[in-house]
Amino acid sequence: EPEVTQTPSHQVTQMGQEVILRCVPISNHLYFYWYRQILGQKVEFLVSFYNNEISEKSEIFDDQFSVERPDGSNFTLKIRSTKLEDSAMYFCASNKGPNEAFFGQGTRLTVV
Amino acid sequence: GQQLNQSPQSMFIQEGEDVSMNCTSSSIFNTWLWYKQEPGEGPVLLIALYKAGELTSNGRLTAQFGITRKDSFLNISASIPSDVGIYFCAGRNSGGGADGLTFGKGTHLIIQP
């Protein structure tokens, strides 16, 4: 069964460094999302991407975040200058339509 | 922003018991979804509901989209050990475009053999 894949599974970075989290959505999907989950808390929406542009973003998704679909298969989330509070699980999700979301296994980001 | 109130926060039950959890909102949602998350994994979609009043089953799971579009429940019948995990409700208010999902805080299900 096709699935969303994310790399790396765990990333440790120094505060202030840039990180890029990578995702390969399911191949025939058109809508792509990033969510985050701080340890022990609920899943929070960051951004959605459709037709090669951002469709919607939450108030969490400030200027230090950006997304890109550099080719036909990858979807990336860049955090320009990481802060301690950016430590969380980051989930990529995709779907054919906008109503549901199929999630990857996540990348655990630890900022030290 | 929109908020989903999910209850109960946690449930300790015996294997074989039925389980019921629900989500309520002050806002209308046009889609209700139920996900299960196990430790270290991403949320896995269990049931999707698109229409007010809709009742949908997936094996031992049954979920309903409330008539007011402000609530949903999930029932699990005859629980088994592999049902352990955190269950999240999620809603989408499709105001246009690829809106993100709003998640509840989760119901942590623990099953005692």
mmCIF file of N, CA, C and O in Angstrom, chain B residues 22-111:
data_model
loop_
_atom_site.group_PDB
_atom_site.id
_atom_site.type_symbol
_atom_site.label_atom_id
_atom_site.label_comp_id
_atom_site.label_asym_id
_atom_site.label_seq_id
_atom_site.Cartn_x
_atom_site.Cartn_y
_atom_site.Cartn_z
ATOM 1 N N ASN B 22 -15.915 11.126 22.262
ATOM 2 C CA ASN B 22 -16.577 12.102 21.402
ATOM 3 C C ASN B 22 -15.810 13.406 21.323
ATOM 4 O O ASN B 22 -14.918 13.685 22.129
ATOM 5 N N CYS B 23 -16.204 14.185 20.349
ATOM 6 C CA CYS B 23 -15.624 15.506 20.119
ATOM 7 C C CYS B 23 -16.741 16.501 19.901
ATOM 8 O O CYS B 23 -17.713 16.201 19.201
ATOM 9 N N THR B 24 -16.570 17.679 20.467
ATOM 10 C CA THR B 24 -17.534 18.744 20.237
ATOM 11 C C THR B 24 -16.790 20.015 19.857
ATOM 12 O O THR B 24 -15.615 20.191 20.180
ATOM 13 N N SER B 25 -17.493 20.880 19.181
ATOM 14 C CA SER B 25 -16.906 22.131 18.719
ATOM 15 C C SER B 25 -17.935 23.236 18.807
ATOM 16 O O SER B 25 -19.132 22.987 18.690
ATOM 17 N N SER B 26 -17.461 24.461 18.955
ATOM 18 C CA SER B 26 -18.375 25.592 18.900
ATOM 19 C C SER B 26 -18.598 26.031 17.456
ATOM 20 O O SER B 26 -19.499 26.813 17.167
ATOM 21 N N SER B 27 -17.754 25.520 16.553
ATOM 22 C CA SER B 27 -17.875 25.872 15.132
ATOM 23 C C SER B 27 -18.394 24.687 14.345
ATOM 24 O O SER B 27 -18.256 23.546 14.766
ATOM 25 N N ILE B 28 -18.938 24.975 13.200
ATOM 26 C CA ILE B 28 -19.391 23.917 12.299
ATOM 27 C C ILE B 28 -18.199 23.372 11.510
ATOM 28 O O ILE B 28 -17.350 24.136 11.042
ATOM 29 N N PHE B 29 -18.156 22.062 11.393
ATOM 30 C CA PHE B 29 -17.177 21.432 10.517
ATOM 31 C C PHE B 29 -17.887 20.700 9.393
ATOM 32 O O PHE B 29 -18.968 20.147 9.584
ATOM 33 N N ASN B 30 -17.297 20.677 8.234
ATOM 34 C CA ASN B 30 -17.899 19.994 7.092
ATOM 35 C C ASN B 30 -17.354 18.593 6.886
ATOM 36 O O ASN B 30 -17.896 17.832 6.091
ATOM 37 N N THR B 31 -16.261 18.299 7.565
ATOM 38 C CA THR B 31 -15.689 16.964 7.519
ATOM 39 C C THR B 31 -15.216 16.618 8.924
ATOM 40 O O THR B 31 -14.604 17.459 9.583
ATOM 41 N N TRP B 32 -15.513 15.398 9.337
ATOM 42 C CA TRP B 32 -14.985 14.892 10.610
ATOM 43 C C TRP B 32 -14.170 13.643 10.308
ATOM 44 O O TRP B 32 -14.599 12.776 9.540
ATOM 45 N N LEU B 33 -13.006 13.568 10.914
ATOM 46 C CA LEU B 33 -12.140 12.414 10.721
ATOM 47 C C LEU B 33 -11.728 11.867 12.081
ATOM 48 O O LEU B 33 -11.608 12.622 13.051
ATOM 49 N N TRP B 34 -11.519 10.575 12.136
ATOM 50 C CA TRP B 34 -10.986 9.943 13.346
ATOM 51 C C TRP B 34 -9.677 9.239 13.000
ATOM 52 O O TRP B 34 -9.604 8.479 12.035
ATOM 53 N N TYR B 35 -8.652 9.535 13.802
ATOM 54 C CA TYR B 35 -7.315 8.970 13.600
ATOM 55 C C TYR B 35 -6.895 8.205 14.857
ATOM 56 O O TYR B 35 -7.322 8.511 15.970
ATOM 57 N N LYS B 36 -6.003 7.245 14.654
ATOM 58 C CA LYS B 36 -5.358 6.553 15.781
ATOM 59 C C LYS B 36 -3.846 6.757 15.655
ATOM 60 O O LYS B 36 -3.296 6.659 14.551
ATOM 61 N N GLN B 37 -3.213 7.034 16.777
ATOM 62 C CA GLN B 37 -1.770 7.211 16.774
ATOM 63 C C GLN B 37 -1.139 6.296 17.814
ATOM 64 O O GLN B 37 -1.572 6.263 18.968
ATOM 65 N N GLU B 38 -0.136 5.539 17.391
ATOM 66 C CA GLU B 38 0.626 4.707 18.317
ATOM 67 C C GLU B 38 1.982 5.376 18.553
ATOM 68 O O GLU B 38 2.414 6.213 17.762
ATOM 69 N N PRO B 39 2.649 5.027 19.642
ATOM 70 C CA PRO B 39 3.909 5.718 20.006
ATOM 71 C C PRO B 39 4.925 5.718 18.865
ATOM 72 O O PRO B 39 5.196 4.689 18.254
ATOM 73 N N GLY B 40 5.468 6.903 18.579
ATOM 74 C CA GLY B 40 6.508 7.029 17.565
ATOM 75 C C GLY B 40 6.013 6.945 16.130
ATOM 76 O O GLY B 40 6.820 6.881 15.195
ATOM 77 N N GLU B 41 4.695 6.916 15.950
ATOM 78 C CA GLU B 41 4.141 6.778 14.596
ATOM 79 C C GLU B 41 3.311 8.006 14.240
ATOM 80 O O GLU B 41 2.954 8.808 15.102
ATOM 81 N N GLY B 42 2.993 8.104 12.954
ATOM 82 C CA GLY B 42 2.074 9.152 12.541
ATOM 83 C C GLY B 42 0.627 8.730 12.729
ATOM 84 O O GLY B 42 0.337 7.547 12.885
ATOM 85 N N PRO B 43 -0.292 9.691 12.744
ATOM 86 C CA PRO B 43 -1.717 9.346 12.852
ATOM 87 C C PRO B 43 -2.167 8.519 11.650
ATOM 88 O O PRO B 43 -1.780 8.804 10.514
ATOM 89 N N VAL B 44 -2.992 7.511 11.922
ATOM 90 C CA VAL B 44 -3.526 6.655 10.870
ATOM 91 C C VAL B 44 -5.026 6.896 10.778
ATOM 92 O O VAL B 44 -5.734 6.831 11.792
ATOM 93 N N LEU B 45 -5.491 7.184 9.588
ATOM 94 C CA LEU B 45 -6.911 7.478 9.386
ATOM 95 C C LEU B 45 -7.752 6.225 9.596
ATOM 96 O O LEU B 45 -7.491 5.173 9.013
ATOM 97 N N LEU B 46 -8.795 6.360 10.448
ATOM 98 C CA LEU B 46 -9.690 5.239 10.743
ATOM 99 C C LEU B 46 -11.004 5.389 9.974
ATOM 100 O O LEU B 46 -11.464 4.465 9.317
ATOM 101 N N ILE B 47 -11.631 6.534 10.142
ATOM 102 C CA ILE B 47 -12.948 6.765 9.548
ATOM 103 C C ILE B 47 -13.034 8.226 9.122
ATOM 104 O O ILE B 47 -12.569 9.108 9.839
ATOM 105 N N ALA B 48 -13.662 8.454 7.970
ATOM 106 C CA ALA B 48 -13.914 9.801 7.472
ATOM 107 C C ALA B 48 -15.422 9.994 7.314
ATOM 108 O O ALA B 48 -16.116 9.108 6.799
ATOM 109 N N LEU B 49 -15.916 11.135 7.750
ATOM 110 C CA LEU B 49 -17.355 11.450 7.708
ATOM 111 C C LEU B 49 -17.535 12.774 6.981
ATOM 112 O O LEU B 49 -16.847 13.755 7.300
ATOM 113 N N TYR B 50 -18.484 12.791 6.032
ATOM 114 C CA TYR B 50 -18.609 13.974 5.183
ATOM 115 C C TYR B 50 -19.968 14.648 5.251
ATOM 116 O O TYR B 50 -20.133 15.750 4.696
ATOM 117 N N LYS B 51 -20.938 13.974 5.903
ATOM 118 C CA LYS B 51 -22.306 14.477 5.800
ATOM 119 C C LYS B 51 -22.960 14.442 7.173
ATOM 120 O O LYS B 51 -22.860 13.450 7.896
ATOM 121 N N ALA B 52 -23.660 15.527 7.539
ATOM 122 C CA ALA B 52 -24.344 15.581 8.828
ATOM 123 C C ALA B 52 -25.284 14.393 8.969
ATOM 124 O O ALA B 52 -26.055 14.088 8.055
ATOM 125 N N GLY B 53 -25.206 13.734 10.133
ATOM 126 C CA GLY B 53 -26.039 12.565 10.389
ATOM 127 C C GLY B 53 -25.437 11.251 9.921
ATOM 128 O O GLY B 53 -25.915 10.179 10.276
ATOM 129 N N GLU B 54 -24.368 11.327 9.157
ATOM 130 C CA GLU B 54 -23.762 10.111 8.596
ATOM 131 C C GLU B 54 -23.235 9.207 9.696
ATOM 132 O O GLU B 54 -22.608 9.666 10.642
ATOM 133 N N LEU B 55 -23.514 7.909 9.550
ATOM 134 C CA LEU B 55 -23.019 6.888 10.478
ATOM 135 C C LEU B 55 -22.205 5.911 9.646
ATOM 136 O O LEU B 55 -22.717 5.339 8.693
ATOM 137 N N THR B 56 -20.938 5.734 9.988
ATOM 138 C CA THR B 56 -20.043 4.899 9.179
ATOM 139 C C THR B 56 -19.318 3.903 10.058
ATOM 140 O O THR B 56 -18.894 4.243 11.166
ATOM 141 N N SER B 57 -19.172 2.696 9.555
ATOM 142 C CA SER B 57 -18.456 1.655 10.308
ATOM 143 C C SER B 57 -17.214 1.211 9.551
ATOM 144 O O SER B 57 -17.174 1.237 8.319
ATOM 145 N N ASN B 58 -16.221 0.794 10.339
ATOM 146 C CA ASN B 58 -14.998 0.214 9.793
ATOM 147 C C ASN B 58 -14.627 -0.924 10.732
ATOM 148 O O ASN B 58 -13.951 -0.727 11.741
ATOM 149 N N GLY B 59 -15.132 -2.122 10.419
ATOM 150 C CA GLY B 59 -14.903 -3.255 11.328
ATOM 151 C C GLY B 59 -15.618 -3.027 12.649
ATOM 152 O O GLY B 59 -16.826 -2.780 12.686
ATOM 153 N N ARG B 60 -14.850 -3.066 13.744
ATOM 154 C CA ARG B 60 -15.455 -2.868 15.078
ATOM 155 C C ARG B 60 -15.618 -1.389 15.433
ATOM 156 O O ARG B 60 -16.088 -1.054 16.516
ATOM 157 N N LEU B 61 -15.239 -0.517 14.537
ATOM 158 C CA LEU B 61 -15.326 0.921 14.785
ATOM 159 C C LEU B 61 -16.564 1.492 14.109
ATOM 160 O O LEU B 61 -16.868 1.141 12.958
ATOM 161 N N THR B 62 -17.248 2.378 14.825
ATOM 162 C CA THR B 62 -18.385 3.090 14.269
ATOM 163 C C THR B 62 -18.260 4.549 14.657
ATOM 164 O O THR B 62 -17.949 4.865 15.811
ATOM 165 N N ALA B 63 -18.493 5.442 13.705
ATOM 166 C CA ALA B 63 -18.417 6.866 13.991
ATOM 167 C C ALA B 63 -19.619 7.562 13.389
ATOM 168 O O ALA B 63 -20.177 7.107 12.380
ATOM 169 N N GLN B 64 -20.030 8.642 14.026
ATOM 170 C CA GLN B 64 -21.145 9.418 13.502
ATOM 171 C C GLN B 64 -20.813 10.896 13.448
ATOM 172 O O GLN B 64 -20.108 11.434 14.309
ATOM 173 N N PHE B 65 -21.307 11.537 12.431
ATOM 174 C CA PHE B 65 -21.194 12.978 12.197
ATOM 175 C C PHE B 65 -22.481 13.579 12.748
ATOM 176 O O PHE B 65 -23.570 13.288 12.270
ATOM 177 N N GLY B 66 -22.383 14.413 13.773
ATOM 178 C CA GLY B 66 -23.573 14.953 14.414
ATOM 179 C C GLY B 66 -24.419 15.814 13.491
ATOM 180 O O GLY B 66 -23.903 16.470 12.576
ATOM 181 N N ILE B 67 -25.706 15.811 13.760
ATOM 182 C CA ILE B 67 -26.666 16.551 12.940
ATOM 183 C C ILE B 67 -26.355 18.048 12.908
ATOM 184 O O ILE B 67 -26.512 18.722 11.879
ATOM 185 N N THR B 68 -25.887 18.579 14.019
ATOM 186 C CA THR B 68 -25.585 20.012 14.077
ATOM 187 C C THR B 68 -24.265 20.352 13.398
ATOM 188 O O THR B 68 -23.924 21.519 13.255
ATOM 189 N N ARG B 69 -23.513 19.347 13.006
ATOM 190 C CA ARG B 69 -22.172 19.453 12.412
ATOM 191 C C ARG B 69 -21.139 19.986 13.397
ATOM 192 O O ARG B 69 -20.051 20.412 13.005
ATOM 193 N N LYS B 70 -21.504 19.951 14.690
ATOM 194 C CA LYS B 70 -20.578 20.446 15.702
ATOM 195 C C LYS B 70 -20.059 19.335 16.609
ATOM 196 O O LYS B 70 -19.428 19.612 17.629
ATOM 197 N N ASP B 71 -20.377 18.082 16.269
ATOM 198 C CA ASP B 71 -19.892 17.016 17.121
ATOM 199 C C ASP B 71 -19.804 15.696 16.362
ATOM 200 O O ASP B 71 -20.415 15.516 15.298
ATOM 201 N N SER B 72 -19.025 14.782 16.942
ATOM 202 C CA SER B 72 -18.876 13.454 16.363
ATOM 203 C C SER B 72 -18.504 12.491 17.480
ATOM 204 O O SER B 72 -17.881 12.890 18.473
ATOM 205 N N PHE B 73 -18.905 11.246 17.337
ATOM 206 C CA PHE B 73 -18.455 10.246 18.304
ATOM 207 C C PHE B 73 -17.827 9.070 17.577
ATOM 208 O O PHE B 73 -18.075 8.829 16.387
ATOM 209 N N LEU B 74 -16.991 8.351 18.318
ATOM 210 C CA LEU B 74 -16.375 7.112 17.832
ATOM 211 C C LEU B 74 -16.629 6.029 18.864
ATOM 212 O O LEU B 74 -16.371 6.226 20.052
ATOM 213 N N ASN B 75 -17.160 4.910 18.412
ATOM 214 C CA ASN B 75 -17.347 3.741 19.273
ATOM 215 C C ASN B 75 -16.461 2.606 18.795
ATOM 216 O O ASN B 75 -16.311 2.405 17.581
ATOM 217 N N ILE B 76 -15.899 1.883 19.754
ATOM 218 C CA ILE B 76 -15.140 0.669 19.446
ATOM 219 C C ILE B 76 -15.816 -0.468 20.203
ATOM 220 O O ILE B 76 -15.995 -0.387 21.422
ATOM 221 N N SER B 77 -16.217 -1.484 19.491
ATOM 222 C CA SER B 77 -16.893 -2.595 20.167
ATOM 223 C C SER B 77 -15.907 -3.726 20.437
ATOM 224 O O SER B 77 -14.939 -3.925 19.689
ATOM 225 N N ALA B 78 -16.134 -4.435 21.546
ATOM 226 C CA ALA B 78 -15.341 -5.622 21.908
ATOM 227 C C ALA B 78 -13.847 -5.355 21.777
ATOM 228 O O ALA B 78 -13.164 -5.967 20.956
ATOM 229 N N SER B 79 -13.345 -4.436 22.583
ATOM 230 C CA SER B 79 -11.948 -3.993 22.460
ATOM 231 C C SER B 79 -10.962 -5.154 22.611
ATOM 232 O O SER B 79 -11.203 -6.120 23.349
ATOM 233 N N ILE B 80 -9.850 -5.025 21.878
ATOM 234 C CA ILE B 80 -8.765 -6.009 21.920
ATOM 235 C C ILE B 80 -7.462 -5.270 22.234
ATOM 236 O O ILE B 80 -7.398 -4.041 22.072
ATOM 237 N N PRO B 81 -6.435 -5.992 22.674
ATOM 238 C CA PRO B 81 -5.199 -5.308 23.081
ATOM 239 C C PRO B 81 -4.605 -4.371 22.030
ATOM 240 O O PRO B 81 -4.047 -3.324 22.371
ATOM 241 N N SER B 82 -4.733 -4.703 20.758
ATOM 242 C CA SER B 82 -4.128 -3.851 19.722
ATOM 243 C C SER B 82 -4.909 -2.554 19.497
ATOM 244 O O SER B 82 -4.477 -1.692 18.729
ATOM 245 N N ASP B 83 -6.016 -2.375 20.192
ATOM 246 C CA ASP B 83 -6.737 -1.092 20.115
ATOM 247 C C ASP B 83 -6.046 -0.007 20.939
ATOM 248 O O ASP B 83 -6.397 1.170 20.832
ATOM 249 N N VAL B 84 -5.085 -0.387 21.754
ATOM 250 C CA VAL B 84 -4.374 0.592 22.592
ATOM 251 C C VAL B 84 -3.739 1.672 21.719
ATOM 252 O O VAL B 84 -3.151 1.380 20.674
ATOM 253 N N GLY B 85 -3.868 2.918 22.139
ATOM 254 C CA GLY B 85 -3.277 4.024 21.404
ATOM 255 C C GLY B 85 -3.980 5.310 21.761
ATOM 256 O O GLY B 85 -4.803 5.352 22.686
ATOM 257 N N ILE B 86 -3.653 6.353 21.038
ATOM 258 C CA ILE B 86 -4.320 7.638 21.235
ATOM 259 C C ILE B 86 -5.214 7.892 20.025
ATOM 260 O O ILE B 86 -4.755 7.809 18.875
ATOM 261 N N TYR B 87 -6.463 8.173 20.282
ATOM 262 C CA TYR B 87 -7.447 8.417 19.235
ATOM 263 C C TYR B 87 -7.702 9.918 19.158
ATOM 264 O O TYR B 87 -7.984 10.566 20.164
ATOM 265 N N PHE B 88 -7.568 10.451 17.970
ATOM 266 C CA PHE B 88 -7.795 11.875 17.747
ATOM 267 C C PHE B 88 -8.983 12.075 16.816
ATOM 268 O O PHE B 88 -9.084 11.408 15.783
ATOM 269 N N CYS B 89 -9.823 13.036 17.172
ATOM 270 C CA CYS B 89 -10.789 13.510 16.192
ATOM 271 C C CYS B 89 -10.145 14.696 15.470
ATOM 272 O O CYS B 89 -9.253 15.357 16.004
ATOM 273 N N ALA B 90 -10.582 14.932 14.270
ATOM 274 C CA ALA B 90 -10.082 16.064 13.486
ATOM 275 C C ALA B 90 -11.222 16.569 12.626
ATOM 276 O O ALA B 90 -12.016 15.776 12.112
ATOM 277 N N GLY B 91 -11.291 17.872 12.480
ATOM 278 C CA GLY B 91 -12.355 18.456 11.677
ATOM 279 C C GLY B 91 -11.783 19.401 10.647
ATOM 280 O O GLY B 91 -10.692 19.942 10.814
ATOM 281 N N ARG B 92 -12.543 19.548 9.602
ATOM 282 C CA ARG B 92 -12.148 20.486 8.558
ATOM 283 C C ARG B 92 -13.356 21.322 8.184
ATOM 284 O O ARG B 92 -14.436 20.804 7.945
ATOM 285 N N ASN B 93 -13.124 22.627 8.139
ATOM 286 C CA ASN B 93 -14.161 23.542 7.715
ATOM 287 C C ASN B 93 -13.758 23.989 6.324
ATOM 288 O O ASN B 93 -12.916 24.851 6.168
ATOM 289 N N SER B 94 -14.355 23.369 5.332
ATOM 290 C CA SER B 94 -13.875 23.577 3.967
ATOM 291 C C SER B 94 -14.403 24.893 3.429
ATOM 292 O O SER B 94 -15.321 24.938 2.624
ATOM 293 N N GLY B 95 -13.781 25.954 3.906
ATOM 294 C CA GLY B 95 -14.197 27.270 3.445
ATOM 295 C C GLY B 95 -13.660 27.591 2.064
ATOM 296 O O GLY B 95 -13.837 28.679 1.555
ATOM 297 N N GLY B 96 -12.958 26.637 1.510
ATOM 298 C CA GLY B 96 -12.371 26.874 0.196
ATOM 299 C C GLY B 96 -10.872 26.663 0.292
ATOM 300 O O GLY B 96 -10.255 27.036 1.266
ATOM 301 N N GLY B 97 -10.308 26.040 -0.693
ATOM 302 C CA GLY B 97 -8.881 25.775 -0.638
ATOM 303 C C GLY B 97 -8.578 24.583 0.227
ATOM 304 O O GLY B 97 -9.467 23.948 0.771
ATOM 305 N N ALA B 98 -7.330 24.268 0.376
ATOM 306 C CA ALA B 98 -6.906 23.082 1.116
ATOM 307 C C ALA B 98 -6.715 23.455 2.571
ATOM 308 O O ALA B 98 -5.606 23.547 3.066
ATOM 309 N N ASP B 99 -7.808 23.696 3.277
ATOM 310 C CA ASP B 99 -7.708 24.059 4.687
ATOM 311 C C ASP B 99 -7.093 22.934 5.487
ATOM 312 O O ASP B 99 -7.304 21.764 5.203
ATOM 313 N N GLY B 100 -6.363 23.302 6.520
ATOM 314 C CA GLY B 100 -5.789 22.294 7.400
ATOM 315 C C GLY B 100 -6.825 21.714 8.324
ATOM 316 O O GLY B 100 -7.910 22.268 8.525
ATOM 317 N N LEU B 101 -6.498 20.559 8.888
ATOM 318 C CA LEU B 101 -7.351 19.926 9.872
ATOM 319 C C LEU B 101 -7.100 20.520 11.245
ATOM 320 O O LEU B 101 -5.967 20.853 11.591
ATOM 321 N N THR B 102 -8.187 20.626 12.028
ATOM 322 C CA THR B 102 -8.082 20.986 13.437
ATOM 323 C C THR B 102 -8.239 19.705 14.238
ATOM 324 O O THR B 102 -9.226 18.993 14.054
ATOM 325 N N PHE B 103 -7.272 19.427 15.096
ATOM 326 C CA PHE B 103 -7.279 18.188 15.864
ATOM 327 C C PHE B 103 -7.754 18.424 17.287
ATOM 328 O O PHE B 103 -7.509 19.476 17.880
ATOM 329 N N GLY B 104 -8.414 17.396 17.857
ATOM 330 C CA GLY B 104 -8.670 17.364 19.281
ATOM 331 C C GLY B 104 -7.401 16.971 20.025
ATOM 332 O O GLY B 104 -6.381 16.630 19.411
ATOM 333 N N LYS B 105 -7.483 16.993 21.360
ATOM 334 C CA LYS B 105 -6.308 16.693 22.171
ATOM 335 C C LYS B 105 -6.072 15.202 22.361
ATOM 336 O O LYS B 105 -5.058 14.805 22.913
ATOM 337 N N GLY B 106 -7.017 14.399 21.918
ATOM 338 C CA GLY B 106 -6.807 12.958 21.939
ATOM 339 C C GLY B 106 -7.423 12.263 23.134
ATOM 340 O O GLY B 106 -7.591 12.846 24.210
ATOM 341 N N THR B 107 -7.795 11.010 22.919
ATOM 342 C CA THR B 107 -8.257 10.118 23.988
ATOM 343 C C THR B 107 -7.277 8.968 24.049
ATOM 344 O O THR B 107 -7.095 8.240 23.064
ATOM 345 N N HIS B 108 -6.633 8.821 25.220
ATOM 346 C CA HIS B 108 -5.639 7.780 25.401
ATOM 347 C C HIS B 108 -6.338 6.517 25.897
ATOM 348 O O HIS B 108 -6.891 6.506 27.003
ATOM 349 N N LEU B 109 -6.351 5.469 25.063
ATOM 350 C CA LEU B 109 -7.050 4.224 25.404
ATOM 351 C C LEU B 109 -6.054 3.199 25.934
ATOM 352 O O LEU B 109 -5.085 2.868 25.242
ATOM 353 N N ILE B 110 -6.311 2.734 27.142
ATOM 354 C CA ILE B 110 -5.462 1.722 27.765
ATOM 355 C C ILE B 110 -6.327 0.519 28.092
ATOM 356 O O ILE B 110 -7.388 0.665 28.710
ATOM 357 N N ILE B 111 -5.883 -0.657 27.665
ATOM 358 C CA ILE B 111 -6.680 -1.872 27.847
ATOM 359 C C ILE B 111 -5.949 -2.822 28.781
ATOM 360 O O ILE B 111 -4.784 -3.161 28.559
#
